[in-house]
Coordinates of C-alpha atoms in Angstrom, one line a residue:
M1 CA 70.8 83.2 122.4
P2 CA 69.2 79.8 122.9
R3 CA 67.7 78.6 126.4
P4 CA 66.7 75.0 126.3
A5 CA 64.8 74.0 129.4
S6 CA 67.0 71.2 129.9
S7 CA 70.8 70.3 129.4
A8 CA 72.6 66.8 129.3
P9 CA 74.8 65.8 132.7
P10 CA 78.4 66.1 131.5
Q11 CA 80.3 63.3 131.2
S12 CA 83.8 62.7 131.2
Y13 CA 85.9 62.6 128.3
T14 CA 87.0 58.3 128.9
R15 CA 83.6 58.0 128.0
Y16 CA 83.8 59.0 124.6
R17 CA 86.2 57.5 122.1
Y18 CA 87.0 60.6 120.4
E19 CA 91.1 61.7 121.8
T20 CA 93.0 61.7 118.9
R21 CA 95.8 62.8 120.5
R22 CA 96.5 62.8 124.0
R23 CA 98.8 66.1 125.4
D24 CA 99.5 68.2 129.3
P25 CA 98.5 71.1 129.4
N26 CA 101.2 73.7 131.1
P27 CA 100.0 75.6 133.7
R28 CA 103.1 77.7 133.0
A29 CA 102.1 78.6 129.4
A30 CA 98.3 78.4 129.9
A31 CA 95.2 80.8 131.0
L32 CA 91.7 79.1 131.6
L33 CA 89.0 80.4 129.7
V34 CA 85.5 80.4 131.1
V35 CA 82.6 81.3 128.2
D36 CA 79.8 82.6 129.1
V37 CA 78.8 81.5 132.5
Q38 CA 76.2 83.9 133.0
G39 CA 72.2 83.8 134.3
H40 CA 70.9 83.8 131.0
F41 CA 72.5 80.0 130.4
A42 CA 72.2 79.1 134.6
S43 CA 69.6 76.3 133.9
I44 CA 72.1 74.2 130.9
A45 CA 75.2 75.8 132.6
A46 CA 73.9 73.6 135.9
P47 CA 74.8 70.1 135.7
A48 CA 78.8 71.6 134.4
M49 CA 79.1 73.3 137.5
P50 CA 80.9 71.1 140.2
A51 CA 83.8 70.4 136.9
L52 CA 84.1 73.9 136.2
A53 CA 84.2 74.7 139.9
A54 CA 87.3 72.1 140.7
T55 CA 89.1 73.4 137.2
V56 CA 89.0 76.9 138.3
A57 CA 90.2 76.0 141.1
L58 CA 92.8 73.6 139.4
C59 CA 94.0 76.6 137.4
R60 CA 94.5 79.6 140.2
A61 CA 96.8 76.4 142.1
A62 CA 99.1 75.8 139.6
G63 CA 99.2 79.5 139.0
A64 CA 97.5 79.8 135.8
P65 CA 95.8 83.2 134.7
V66 CA 91.7 82.3 134.8
V67 CA 89.8 84.2 131.8
Y68 CA 86.1 85.3 131.3
T69 CA 83.8 86.1 128.9
R70 CA 80.4 87.4 129.2
H71 CA 78.0 87.6 125.6
V72 CA 76.2 91.3 125.7
D73 CA 74.1 91.6 122.7
P74 CA 73.9 95.8 121.5
M75 CA 71.0 97.4 121.5
P76 CA 69.2 97.2 118.9
R77 CA 71.0 93.8 117.7
S78 CA 71.4 93.0 113.6
G79 CA 73.4 90.9 111.4
P80 CA 73.1 87.0 111.2
L81 CA 72.3 86.4 115.2
D82 CA 69.8 87.9 115.3
E83 CA 68.4 86.6 112.4
W84 CA 69.2 83.1 114.1
W85 CA 67.8 84.0 117.9
P86 CA 65.3 86.8 117.1
G87 CA 63.4 88.2 120.2
D88 CA 66.5 86.2 122.6
R89 CA 68.6 88.4 123.9
I90 CA 71.0 89.4 127.0
A91 CA 71.1 92.6 127.9
D92 CA 73.8 94.5 129.8
G93 CA 72.8 95.6 133.2
T94 CA 70.2 92.8 134.3
P95 CA 70.9 89.6 135.6
A96 CA 71.3 87.7 132.2
A97 CA 74.0 89.5 131.9
E98 CA 75.8 89.1 134.7
L99 CA 78.6 86.4 135.9
L100 CA 76.7 82.7 137.9
P101 CA 78.2 83.2 142.3
G102 CA 80.0 79.7 141.1
S103 CA 81.8 80.6 138.2
G104 CA 84.8 81.8 140.5
R105 CA 85.6 85.0 139.7
R106 CA 87.8 87.3 141.7
E107 CA 89.0 90.7 141.5
G108 CA 91.4 91.1 138.8
D109 CA 90.3 88.6 136.3
L110 CA 90.0 89.5 133.1
V111 CA 86.6 89.6 132.4
V112 CA 85.9 90.1 128.5
E113 CA 83.2 91.8 127.0
K114 CA 81.5 90.1 123.3
S115 CA 78.7 90.0 120.8
T116 CA 80.0 86.7 118.7
Y117 CA 80.3 82.9 119.4
S118 CA 84.3 83.4 119.9
G119 CA 85.9 85.2 122.5
F120 CA 88.2 86.3 119.9
A121 CA 86.3 88.6 118.1
G122 CA 86.6 92.1 118.8
T123 CA 87.2 92.0 121.7
G124 CA 91.0 92.3 122.2
L125 CA 91.4 88.8 124.0
E126 CA 94.0 87.9 121.8
E127 CA 96.1 90.8 122.5
A128 CA 95.9 90.4 126.0
L129 CA 96.7 86.3 126.4
R130 CA 100.0 87.4 124.6
R131 CA 100.2 90.1 127.2
M132 CA 100.4 86.9 129.5
G133 CA 102.7 84.8 128.0
V134 CA 99.7 82.5 127.2
E135 CA 100.5 80.0 124.5
E136 CA 97.9 77.4 125.9
V137 CA 94.1 77.8 126.4
I138 CA 92.5 75.1 128.5
V139 CA 88.5 76.0 127.5
T140 CA 85.1 75.9 129.9
G141 CA 81.6 77.0 129.8
V142 CA 78.7 77.3 127.5
M143 CA 76.8 76.4 125.1
T144 CA 79.4 73.6 124.5
N145 CA 78.6 73.6 120.7
L146 CA 78.4 77.6 120.2
C147 CA 80.4 80.1 121.8
C148 CA 82.8 77.2 123.9
E149 CA 83.5 75.4 120.2
T150 CA 84.0 79.2 118.1
T151 CA 86.3 80.5 120.8
A152 CA 88.1 77.0 120.7
R153 CA 88.5 76.9 117.1
D154 CA 89.4 81.0 116.6
A155 CA 92.3 79.8 119.2
F156 CA 93.7 77.0 117.5
V157 CA 93.8 79.5 114.1
R158 CA 95.7 82.4 116.0
G159 CA 98.7 80.0 117.1
F160 CA 96.9 79.0 120.5
R161 CA 97.5 75.2 121.3
V162 CA 94.0 74.2 122.8
F163 CA 92.1 71.9 125.1
F164 CA 88.8 71.4 125.8
S165 CA 87.2 69.9 128.8
A166 CA 85.0 67.6 128.6
D167 CA 82.9 67.8 132.0
A168 CA 83.0 71.8 133.4
T169 CA 81.1 72.6 129.1
A170 CA 77.6 71.9 129.2
T171 CA 74.9 72.5 126.5
A172 CA 71.1 71.1 125.3
S173 CA 71.8 67.9 124.4
Q174 CA 74.0 65.2 124.8
D175 CA 74.4 64.5 121.0
L176 CA 75.5 68.2 120.9
Q177 CA 77.7 67.9 123.2
E178 CA 79.3 64.4 121.5
A179 CA 79.3 66.6 118.3
T180 CA 81.5 69.3 120.0
L181 CA 84.0 66.6 121.5
A182 CA 84.3 64.7 118.3
N183 CA 85.1 67.8 116.2
M184 CA 87.5 69.2 119.0
A185 CA 89.6 65.5 118.9
Y186 CA 89.7 65.1 115.2
G187 CA 90.9 68.8 114.5
F188 CA 91.4 71.4 116.7
A189 CA 92.1 70.4 120.7
Y190 CA 92.7 68.0 123.4
V191 CA 90.2 66.5 125.5
V192 CA 90.4 67.0 129.2
D193 CA 88.7 66.3 132.1
C194 CA 88.9 67.2 135.7
Q195 CA 91.2 64.0 136.6
R196 CA 93.3 64.8 134.0
L197 CA 94.4 68.3 134.5
E198 CA 94.6 67.4 138.3
A199 CA 97.1 64.7 136.9
A200 CA 98.9 66.8 134.6
F201 CA 99.4 70.4 136.9
G202 CA 100.6 67.6 139.6
K203 CA 103.6 66.9 137.4
V204 CA 104.4 70.9 137.6
K205 CA 106.7 71.5 140.6

């Protein structure tokens, strides 16, 4: 998985013209997915960490479960992912594989291990969310255009309503960030940010 030297600063979704539909998430039916906020991606995640921490706090206060994914590569790794990112692996038991302290994980939070872009592929995540009664997911984390986007698309085709954070996601460039937000808003997800979530959750008493 790539580790570019810098990443684009998060921007509020209101800075984009991609919002084609608007809907508020329901914290009673939603779970927050925090995707791959690990040591390997620390430099990429850094610009989004304040918004991520705020999003985690908002969801916890509203009673929405917080679920983490952690990318761990099998050793040896083979297949398309190894072909695409040769020599760039996240080994379990190393600092690169651990969740960052600022990710807000608490004891008892579900942590799902994955070995490809989607948080749903072979992980049992869908079944766990169904057991929780989850119907909606809010996607945050890194990288916006790889694991976050693939997880969001997979959630959509599995029947979950998807909300995608514009300020609590980060990737290698602003162009990639904007391309994902455009794709999400066009056909997969409602684009939100901390301000929108705070307003939405405040309506639910």
